[in-house]
Short mmCIF file of C-alpha atoms in Angstrom, two decimals:
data_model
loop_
_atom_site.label_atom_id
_atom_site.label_comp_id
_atom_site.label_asym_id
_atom_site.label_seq_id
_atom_site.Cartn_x
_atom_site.Cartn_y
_atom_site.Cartn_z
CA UNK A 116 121.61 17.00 52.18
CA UNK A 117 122.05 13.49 50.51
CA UNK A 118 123.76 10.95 52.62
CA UNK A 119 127.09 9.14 51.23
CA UNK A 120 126.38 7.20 48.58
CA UNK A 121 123.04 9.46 47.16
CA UNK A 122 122.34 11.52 44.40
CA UNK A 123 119.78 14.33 45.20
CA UNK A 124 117.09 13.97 42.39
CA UNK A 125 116.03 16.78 40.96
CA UNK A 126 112.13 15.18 40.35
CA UNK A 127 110.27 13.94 43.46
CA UNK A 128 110.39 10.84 41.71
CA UNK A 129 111.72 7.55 44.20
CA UNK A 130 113.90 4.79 43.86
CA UNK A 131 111.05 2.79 46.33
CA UNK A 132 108.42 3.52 43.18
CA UNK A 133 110.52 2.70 40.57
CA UNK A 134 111.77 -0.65 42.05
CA UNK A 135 110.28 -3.86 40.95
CA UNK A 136 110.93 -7.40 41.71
CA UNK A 137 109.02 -8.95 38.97
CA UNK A 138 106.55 -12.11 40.25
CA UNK A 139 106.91 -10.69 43.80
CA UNK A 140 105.82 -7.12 42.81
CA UNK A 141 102.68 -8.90 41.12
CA UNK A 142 101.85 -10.90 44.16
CA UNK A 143 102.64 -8.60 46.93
CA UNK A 144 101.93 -5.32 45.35
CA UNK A 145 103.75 -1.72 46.92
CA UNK A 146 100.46 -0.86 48.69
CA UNK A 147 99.88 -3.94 50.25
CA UNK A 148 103.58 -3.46 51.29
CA UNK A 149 103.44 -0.28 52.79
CA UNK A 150 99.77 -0.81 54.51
CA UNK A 151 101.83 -3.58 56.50
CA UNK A 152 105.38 -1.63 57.36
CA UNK A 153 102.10 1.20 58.61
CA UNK A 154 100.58 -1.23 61.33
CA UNK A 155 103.31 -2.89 62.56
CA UNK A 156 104.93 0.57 62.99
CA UNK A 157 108.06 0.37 60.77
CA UNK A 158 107.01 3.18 58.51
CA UNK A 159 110.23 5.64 58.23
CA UNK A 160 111.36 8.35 55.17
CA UNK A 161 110.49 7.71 51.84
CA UNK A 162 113.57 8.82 50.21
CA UNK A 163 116.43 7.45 52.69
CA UNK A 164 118.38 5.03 50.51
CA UNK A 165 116.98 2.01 51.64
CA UNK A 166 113.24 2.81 53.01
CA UNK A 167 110.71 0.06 54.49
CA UNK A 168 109.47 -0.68 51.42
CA UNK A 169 112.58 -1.33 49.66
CA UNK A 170 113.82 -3.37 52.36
CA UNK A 171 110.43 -5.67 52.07
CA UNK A 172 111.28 -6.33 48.48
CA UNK A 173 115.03 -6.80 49.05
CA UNK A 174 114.64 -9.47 51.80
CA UNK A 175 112.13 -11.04 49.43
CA UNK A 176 114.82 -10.69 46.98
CA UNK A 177 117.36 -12.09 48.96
CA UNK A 178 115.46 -15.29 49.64
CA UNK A 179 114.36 -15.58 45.68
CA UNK A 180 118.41 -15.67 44.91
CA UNK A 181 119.75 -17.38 47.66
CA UNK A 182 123.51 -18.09 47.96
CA UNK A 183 123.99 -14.38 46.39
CA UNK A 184 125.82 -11.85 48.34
CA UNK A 185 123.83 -8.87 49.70
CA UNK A 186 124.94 -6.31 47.16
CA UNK A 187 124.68 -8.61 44.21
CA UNK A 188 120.92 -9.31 45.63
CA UNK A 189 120.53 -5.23 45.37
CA UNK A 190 122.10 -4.69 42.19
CA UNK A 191 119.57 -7.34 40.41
CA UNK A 192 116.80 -4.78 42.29
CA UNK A 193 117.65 -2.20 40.22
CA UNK A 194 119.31 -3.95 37.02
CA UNK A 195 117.90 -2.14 34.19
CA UNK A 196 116.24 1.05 35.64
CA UNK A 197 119.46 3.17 33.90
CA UNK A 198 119.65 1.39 29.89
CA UNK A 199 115.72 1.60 30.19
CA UNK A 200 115.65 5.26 30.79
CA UNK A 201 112.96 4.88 33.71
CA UNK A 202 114.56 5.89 35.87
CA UNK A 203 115.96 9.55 35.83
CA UNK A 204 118.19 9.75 39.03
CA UNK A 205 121.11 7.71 40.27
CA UNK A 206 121.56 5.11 42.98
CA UNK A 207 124.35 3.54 44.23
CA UNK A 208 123.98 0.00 45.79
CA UNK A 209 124.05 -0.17 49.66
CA UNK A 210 127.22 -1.61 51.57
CA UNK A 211 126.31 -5.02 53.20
CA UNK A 212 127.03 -3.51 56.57
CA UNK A 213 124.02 -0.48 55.89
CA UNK A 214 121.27 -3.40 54.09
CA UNK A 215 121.91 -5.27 57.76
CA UNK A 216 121.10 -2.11 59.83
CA UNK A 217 118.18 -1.83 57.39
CA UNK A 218 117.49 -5.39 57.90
CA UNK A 219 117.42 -5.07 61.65
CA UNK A 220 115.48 -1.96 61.97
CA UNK A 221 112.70 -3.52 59.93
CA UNK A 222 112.73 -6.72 62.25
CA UNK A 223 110.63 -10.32 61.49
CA UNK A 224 107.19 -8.55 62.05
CA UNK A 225 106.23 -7.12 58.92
CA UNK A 226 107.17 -10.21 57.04
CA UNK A 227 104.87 -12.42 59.65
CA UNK A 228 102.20 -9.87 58.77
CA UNK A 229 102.67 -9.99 54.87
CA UNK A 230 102.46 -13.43 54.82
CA UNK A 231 99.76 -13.55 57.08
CA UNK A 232 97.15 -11.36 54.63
CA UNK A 233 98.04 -13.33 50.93
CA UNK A 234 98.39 -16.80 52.84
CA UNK A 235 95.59 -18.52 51.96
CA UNK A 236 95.11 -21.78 49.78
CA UNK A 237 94.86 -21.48 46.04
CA UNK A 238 92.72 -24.51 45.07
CA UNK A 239 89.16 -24.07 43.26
CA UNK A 240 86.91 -26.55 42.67
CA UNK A 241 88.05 -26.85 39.17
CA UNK A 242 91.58 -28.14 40.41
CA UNK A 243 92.94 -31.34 40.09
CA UNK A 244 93.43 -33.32 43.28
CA UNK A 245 92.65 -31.07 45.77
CA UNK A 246 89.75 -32.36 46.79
CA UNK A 247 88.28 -35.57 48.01
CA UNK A 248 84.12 -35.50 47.65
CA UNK A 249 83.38 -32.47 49.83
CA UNK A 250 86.88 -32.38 51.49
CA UNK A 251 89.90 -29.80 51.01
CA UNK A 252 92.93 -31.90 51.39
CA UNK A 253 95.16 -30.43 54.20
CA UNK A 254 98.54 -31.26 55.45
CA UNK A 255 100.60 -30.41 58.96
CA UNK A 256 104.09 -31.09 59.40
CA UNK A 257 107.21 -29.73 60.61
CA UNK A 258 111.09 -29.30 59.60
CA UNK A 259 114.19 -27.34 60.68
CA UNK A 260 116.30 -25.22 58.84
CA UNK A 261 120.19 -24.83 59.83
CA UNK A 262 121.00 -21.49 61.19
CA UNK A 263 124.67 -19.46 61.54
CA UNK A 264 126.48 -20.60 64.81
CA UNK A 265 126.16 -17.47 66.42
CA UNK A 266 126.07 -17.17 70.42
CA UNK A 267 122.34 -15.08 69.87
CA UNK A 268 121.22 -18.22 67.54
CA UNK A 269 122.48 -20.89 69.51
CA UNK A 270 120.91 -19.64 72.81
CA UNK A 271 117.82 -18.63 71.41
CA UNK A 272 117.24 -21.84 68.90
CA UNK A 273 119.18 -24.12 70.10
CA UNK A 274 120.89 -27.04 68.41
CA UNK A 275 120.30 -30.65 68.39
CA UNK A 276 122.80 -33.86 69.30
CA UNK A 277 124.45 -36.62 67.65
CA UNK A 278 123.84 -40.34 67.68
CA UNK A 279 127.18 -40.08 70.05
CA UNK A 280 125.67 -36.96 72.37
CA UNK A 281 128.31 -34.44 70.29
CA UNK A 282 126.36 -31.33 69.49
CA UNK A 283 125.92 -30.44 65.65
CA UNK A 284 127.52 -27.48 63.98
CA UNK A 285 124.58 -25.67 63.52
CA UNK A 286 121.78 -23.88 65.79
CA UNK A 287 118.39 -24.79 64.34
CA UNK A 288 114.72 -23.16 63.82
CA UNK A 289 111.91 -25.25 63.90
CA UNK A 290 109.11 -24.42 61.60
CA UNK A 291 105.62 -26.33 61.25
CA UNK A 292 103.14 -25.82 58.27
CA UNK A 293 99.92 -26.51 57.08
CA UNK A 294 99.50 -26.89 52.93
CA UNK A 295 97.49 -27.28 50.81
CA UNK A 296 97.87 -30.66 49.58
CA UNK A 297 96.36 -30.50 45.92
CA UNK A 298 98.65 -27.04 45.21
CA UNK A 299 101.91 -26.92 47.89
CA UNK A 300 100.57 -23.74 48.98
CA UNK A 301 101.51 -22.87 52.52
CA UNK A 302 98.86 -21.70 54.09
CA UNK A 303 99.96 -21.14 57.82
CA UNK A 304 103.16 -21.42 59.71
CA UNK A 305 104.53 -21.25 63.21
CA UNK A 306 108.04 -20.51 63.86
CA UNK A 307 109.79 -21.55 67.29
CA UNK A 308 112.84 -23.05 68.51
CA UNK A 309 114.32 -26.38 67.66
CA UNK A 310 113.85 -27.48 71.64
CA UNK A 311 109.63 -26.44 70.92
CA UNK A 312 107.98 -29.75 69.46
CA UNK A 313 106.04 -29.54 66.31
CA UNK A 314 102.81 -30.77 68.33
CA UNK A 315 103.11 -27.53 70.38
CA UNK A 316 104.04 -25.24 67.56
CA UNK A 317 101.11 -27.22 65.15
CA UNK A 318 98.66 -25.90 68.14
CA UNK A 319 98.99 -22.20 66.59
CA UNK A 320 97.92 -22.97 62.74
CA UNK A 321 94.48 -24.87 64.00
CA UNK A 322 92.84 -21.74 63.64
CA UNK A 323 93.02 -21.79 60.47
CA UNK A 324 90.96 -25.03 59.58
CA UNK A 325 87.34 -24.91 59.10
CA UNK A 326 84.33 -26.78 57.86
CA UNK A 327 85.35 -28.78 54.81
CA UNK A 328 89.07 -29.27 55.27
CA UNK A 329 90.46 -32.62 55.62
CA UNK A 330 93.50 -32.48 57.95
CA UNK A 331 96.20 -35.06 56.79
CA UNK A 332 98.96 -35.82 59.68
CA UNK A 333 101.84 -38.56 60.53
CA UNK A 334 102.00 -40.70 63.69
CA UNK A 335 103.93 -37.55 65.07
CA UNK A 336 101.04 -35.91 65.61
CA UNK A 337 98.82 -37.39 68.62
CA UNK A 338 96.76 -37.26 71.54
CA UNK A 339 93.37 -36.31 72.99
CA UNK A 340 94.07 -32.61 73.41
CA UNK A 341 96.07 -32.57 69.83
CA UNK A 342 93.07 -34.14 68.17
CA UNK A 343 90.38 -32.05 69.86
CA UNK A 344 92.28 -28.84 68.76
CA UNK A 345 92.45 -29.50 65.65
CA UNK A 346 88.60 -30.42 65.20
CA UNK A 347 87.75 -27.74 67.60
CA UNK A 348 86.71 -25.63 64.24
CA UNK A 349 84.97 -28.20 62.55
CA UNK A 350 87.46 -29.43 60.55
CA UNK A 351 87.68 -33.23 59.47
CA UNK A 352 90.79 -35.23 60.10
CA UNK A 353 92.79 -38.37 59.00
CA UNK A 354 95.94 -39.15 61.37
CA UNK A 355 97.94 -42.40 61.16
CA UNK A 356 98.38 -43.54 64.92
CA UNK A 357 101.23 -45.28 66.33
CA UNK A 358 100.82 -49.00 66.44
CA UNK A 359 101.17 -49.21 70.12
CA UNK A 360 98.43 -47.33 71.46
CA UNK A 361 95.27 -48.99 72.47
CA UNK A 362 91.94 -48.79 70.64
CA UNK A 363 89.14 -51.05 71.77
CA UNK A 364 86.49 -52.54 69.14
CA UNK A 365 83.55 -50.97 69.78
CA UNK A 366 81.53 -51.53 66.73
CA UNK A 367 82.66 -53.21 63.51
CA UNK A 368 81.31 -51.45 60.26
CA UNK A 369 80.17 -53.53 56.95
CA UNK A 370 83.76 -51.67 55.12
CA UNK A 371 86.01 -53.23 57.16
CA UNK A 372 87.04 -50.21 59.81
CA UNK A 373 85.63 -49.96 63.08
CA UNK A 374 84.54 -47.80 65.86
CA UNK A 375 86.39 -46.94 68.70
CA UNK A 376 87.60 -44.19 70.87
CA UNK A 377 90.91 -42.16 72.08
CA UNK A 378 91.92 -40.81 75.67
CA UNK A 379 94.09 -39.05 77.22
CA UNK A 380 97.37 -40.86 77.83
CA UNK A 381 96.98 -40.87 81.59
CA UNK A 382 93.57 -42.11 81.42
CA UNK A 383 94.23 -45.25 79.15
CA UNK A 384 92.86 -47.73 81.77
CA UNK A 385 89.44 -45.91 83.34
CA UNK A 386 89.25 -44.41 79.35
CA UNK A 387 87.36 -41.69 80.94
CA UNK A 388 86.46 -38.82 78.75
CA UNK A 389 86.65 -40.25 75.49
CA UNK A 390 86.66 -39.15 71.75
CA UNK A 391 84.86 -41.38 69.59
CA UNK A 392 87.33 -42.38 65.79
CA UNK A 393 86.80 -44.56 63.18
CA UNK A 394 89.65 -46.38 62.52
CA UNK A 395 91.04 -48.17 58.91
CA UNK A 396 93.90 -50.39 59.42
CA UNK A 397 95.39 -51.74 56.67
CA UNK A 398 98.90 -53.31 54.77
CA UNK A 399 100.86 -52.48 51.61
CA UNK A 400 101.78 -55.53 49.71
CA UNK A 401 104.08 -55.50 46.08
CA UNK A 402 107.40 -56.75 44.88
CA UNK A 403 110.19 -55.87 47.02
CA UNK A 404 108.16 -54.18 49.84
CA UNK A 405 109.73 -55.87 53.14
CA UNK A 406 106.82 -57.59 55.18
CA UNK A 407 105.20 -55.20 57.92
CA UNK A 408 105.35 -56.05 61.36
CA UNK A 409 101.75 -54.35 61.71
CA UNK A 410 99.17 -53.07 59.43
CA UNK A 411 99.10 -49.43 59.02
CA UNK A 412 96.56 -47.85 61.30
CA UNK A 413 94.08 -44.44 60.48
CA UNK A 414 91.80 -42.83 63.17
CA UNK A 415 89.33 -39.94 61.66
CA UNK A 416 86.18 -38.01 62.31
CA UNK A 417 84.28 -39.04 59.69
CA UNK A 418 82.32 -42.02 61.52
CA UNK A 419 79.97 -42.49 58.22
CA UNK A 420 81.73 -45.57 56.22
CA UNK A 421 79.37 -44.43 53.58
CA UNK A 422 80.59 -40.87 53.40
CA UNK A 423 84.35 -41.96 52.99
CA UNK A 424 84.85 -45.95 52.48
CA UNK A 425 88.03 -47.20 54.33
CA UNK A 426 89.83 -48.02 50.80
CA UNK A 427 89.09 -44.94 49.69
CA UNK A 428 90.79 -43.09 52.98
CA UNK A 429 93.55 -45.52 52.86
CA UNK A 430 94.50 -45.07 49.56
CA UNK A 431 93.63 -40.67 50.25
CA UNK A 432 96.54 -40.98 53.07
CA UNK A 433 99.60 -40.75 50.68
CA UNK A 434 98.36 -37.68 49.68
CA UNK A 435 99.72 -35.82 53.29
CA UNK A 436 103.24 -36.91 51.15
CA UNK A 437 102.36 -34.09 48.81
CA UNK A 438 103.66 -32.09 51.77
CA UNK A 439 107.13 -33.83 52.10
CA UNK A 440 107.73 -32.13 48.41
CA UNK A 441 106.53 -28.88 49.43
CA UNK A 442 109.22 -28.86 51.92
CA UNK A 443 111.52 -30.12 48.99
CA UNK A 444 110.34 -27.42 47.03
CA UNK A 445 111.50 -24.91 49.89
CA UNK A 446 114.49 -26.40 50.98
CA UNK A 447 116.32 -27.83 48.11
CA UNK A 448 115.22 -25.67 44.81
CA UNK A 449 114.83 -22.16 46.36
CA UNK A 450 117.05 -22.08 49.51
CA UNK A 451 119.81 -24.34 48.51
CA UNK A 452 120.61 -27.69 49.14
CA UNK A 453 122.47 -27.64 52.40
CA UNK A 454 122.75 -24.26 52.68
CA UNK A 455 122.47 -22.77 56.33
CA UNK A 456 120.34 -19.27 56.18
CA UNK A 457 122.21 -15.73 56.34
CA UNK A 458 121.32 -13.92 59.34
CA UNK A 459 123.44 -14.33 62.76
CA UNK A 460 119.98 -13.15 65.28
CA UNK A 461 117.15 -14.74 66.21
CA UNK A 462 115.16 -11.56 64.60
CA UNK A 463 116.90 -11.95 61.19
CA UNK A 464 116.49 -15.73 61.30
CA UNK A 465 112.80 -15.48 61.75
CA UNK A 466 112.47 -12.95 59.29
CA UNK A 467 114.22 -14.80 56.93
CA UNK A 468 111.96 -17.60 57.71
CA UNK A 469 108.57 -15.65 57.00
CA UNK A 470 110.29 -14.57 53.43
CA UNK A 471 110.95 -18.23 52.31
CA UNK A 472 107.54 -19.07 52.90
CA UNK A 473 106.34 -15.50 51.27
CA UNK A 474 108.11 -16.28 47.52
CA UNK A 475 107.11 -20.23 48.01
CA UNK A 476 103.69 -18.95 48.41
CA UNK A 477 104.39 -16.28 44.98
CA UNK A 478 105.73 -19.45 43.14
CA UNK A 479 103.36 -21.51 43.80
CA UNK A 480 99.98 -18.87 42.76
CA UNK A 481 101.92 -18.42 40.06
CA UNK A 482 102.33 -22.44 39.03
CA UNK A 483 98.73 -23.13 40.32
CA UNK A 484 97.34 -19.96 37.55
CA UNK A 485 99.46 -21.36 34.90
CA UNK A 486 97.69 -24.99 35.54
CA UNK A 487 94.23 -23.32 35.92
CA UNK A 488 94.32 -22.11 32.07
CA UNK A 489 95.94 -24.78 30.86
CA UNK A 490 94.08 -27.79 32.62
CA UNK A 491 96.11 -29.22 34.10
CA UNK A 492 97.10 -30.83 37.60
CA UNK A 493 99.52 -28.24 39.17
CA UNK A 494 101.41 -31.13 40.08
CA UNK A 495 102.01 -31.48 36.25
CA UNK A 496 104.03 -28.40 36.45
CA UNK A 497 107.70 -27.88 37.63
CA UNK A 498 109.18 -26.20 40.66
CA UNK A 499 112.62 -25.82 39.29
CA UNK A 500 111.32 -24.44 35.79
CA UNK A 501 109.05 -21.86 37.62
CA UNK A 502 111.51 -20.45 40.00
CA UNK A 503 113.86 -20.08 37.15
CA UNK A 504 111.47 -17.84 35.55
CA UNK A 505 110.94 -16.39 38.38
CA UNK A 506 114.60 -15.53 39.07
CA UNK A 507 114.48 -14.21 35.27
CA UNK A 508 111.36 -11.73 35.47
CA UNK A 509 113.26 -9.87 38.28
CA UNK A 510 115.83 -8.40 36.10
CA UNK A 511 113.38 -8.55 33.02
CA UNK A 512 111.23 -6.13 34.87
CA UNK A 513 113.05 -4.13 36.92
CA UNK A 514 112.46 -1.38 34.44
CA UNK A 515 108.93 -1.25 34.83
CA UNK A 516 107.40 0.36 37.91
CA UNK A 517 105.45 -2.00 40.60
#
């Protein structure tokens, strides 16, 4: 018997093989889809009105077009499967109340898992500033995204303070990234709550650097352990330090850095145990900069001045800036300026969360392939153009089947 809502077909033909979501179809194709739903044990009946799959594509969906309503975001799903005459059965769009149950039963996991197998950075050798001499340029950082002020979000998440102790109006999720610095692509995430710092949460992605990355990071990111983790897989790095912390001359080198070593914080007087850095300290001087107090200060791994000069690395460092527009990209042109995210549980935030990052990633391959034929520097290429097109493919395509 169909449930409310249905129309038996009278073909074994489904609405989850007919459905297509344009770019996202292309980069995270119905297999791949399912294979993930299968091992994280969300599989359920193919032709229930809104089955795994189907839900995979619609949360994708509903982070592509954010700030539409749920059924609006399910009606663009389907736009043009009836005038096309692909599609031989009728479907009427869920209630709000049934895509949440769908939304709940399918939980945060297989979106963490999805993005987890196409994650990866895009860059080839042929790509314009992505690389520096044998290095892939890398970026870590963190940000929050507002969540609804629900008692589940609010004691899961938690919510940070005013200047004047108040507490804000919205819970937040904390979320820290590596990218790719040459592309935008995100390549790794953790997701935790705002009270977790973005050292802790950074610990997770380190697995993910190898030989011939060059990991970019802010003053926010330091100490002994911090720094040994993220060499630990033979990754290079380049952090800025803060300007108070001690580091002793121990051998001046003919570019104008210097030798020296970090400890752990409680061991800053007997510096026992310590990690030998290079460090480039330098200033930024031009018309209307306001005179710095101190010069800028870089510790890395690469102890050869001949293998990286210091002007070279100092003037490499604004690249880890690339990564302050990737979040840009993410949190202004495809979520919404200011907009807080839908879902009123911790579950539904997160997997809200891993969706962002999945049709960032989409956007991106896609922006980074267009560069690749035409030569050019993806950075050359526009955020706000591509997600426009692909907001336009979805009910351009929605005819065709994935």
């Amino acid at each position: 018997m169909p449930r409310p809502g249905q129309v038996k077909l009278g073909t074994d033909e489904r609405l989850s093989d007919r459905i297509a979501v344009g770019l996202l179809t292309r980069s995270f194709p119905p297999e791949l889809v399912d294979r993930v739903v299968a091992d994280c044990g969300r599989s359920g009946q193919r032709n229930r009105l809104l089955p795994p799959r189907v839900v995979v594509y619609f949360v994708l969906a509903m982070c592509l077009f954010s700030g539409q309503g749920y059924e609006e975001v399910a009606r663009l799903l389907t736009h043009g499967l009836t005038w096309a005459k692909r599609w031989s059965g009728s479907w009427q769009v869920p209630t709000t109340a049934a895509i949440s149950r769908a939304r709940a039963k399918l939980g945060p996991e297989p979106l963490k898992a999805l993005f987890a197998s196409v994650a990866r950075p895009l860059a080839t050798e042929a790509t314009r500033g992505a690389f520096y001499g044998r290095w892939r340029l890398m970026a870590v950082d963190g940000t929050v995204f507002d969540v609804p002020d629900s008692q589940e979000n609010a004691a899961h998440f938690g919510r940070p303070k005013t200047h004047r102790t108040q507490r804000c109006a919205y819970p937040q999720v904390r979320v820290v990234a590596l990218a790719e610095c040459g592309t935008h692509a995100i390549t790794a995430a953790a997701v935790g709550r705002f009270t977790t710092s973005e050292p802790v949460l950074a610990r997770e992605l380190f697995d993910h650097l190898g030989e011939g990355d060059l990991l970019l990071a802010d003053r926010g990111f330091t100490g002994l352990e911090l720094w040994r983790a993220a060499s630990a897989g033979g990754a290079d790095l380049l952090w800025r330090i803060r300007s108070h912390q001690v580091l002793p001359v121990r051998e001046e080198l003919p570019d104008g850095s210097y030798l020296s070593d970090i400890v752990a914080a409680r061991d800053h007087r007997k510096r026992a145990d310590p990690e030998a850095v290079r460090v480039i300290e330098y200033t930024l001087d031009g018309p209307g900069r306001p005179e710095q107090d101190a010069p800028y200060r870089l510790i890395t791994t690469v102890l050869d001045p001949d293998a990286a000069p210091a002007t070279e690395l100092a003037a490499l460092y604004h690249q880890r800036w690339e990564f302050e527009n990737t979040l840009d990209e993410l949190k202004t042109h495809q979520r919404g300026p200011a907009q807080v995210l839908r879902s009123r549980s911790p579950e539904g935030v997160e997997q809200e969360v891993w969706a962002h990052l999945l049709v960032h990633h989409a956007i991106r391959t896609l922006m980074h392939d267009a560069a690749a034929q035409a030569g050019l520097d993806p950075d050359r290429l526009s955020f706000t153009r591509s997600i426009r097109l692909a907001r336009r493919q979805v009910t351009a395509q929605a005819a065709f089947s994935p």
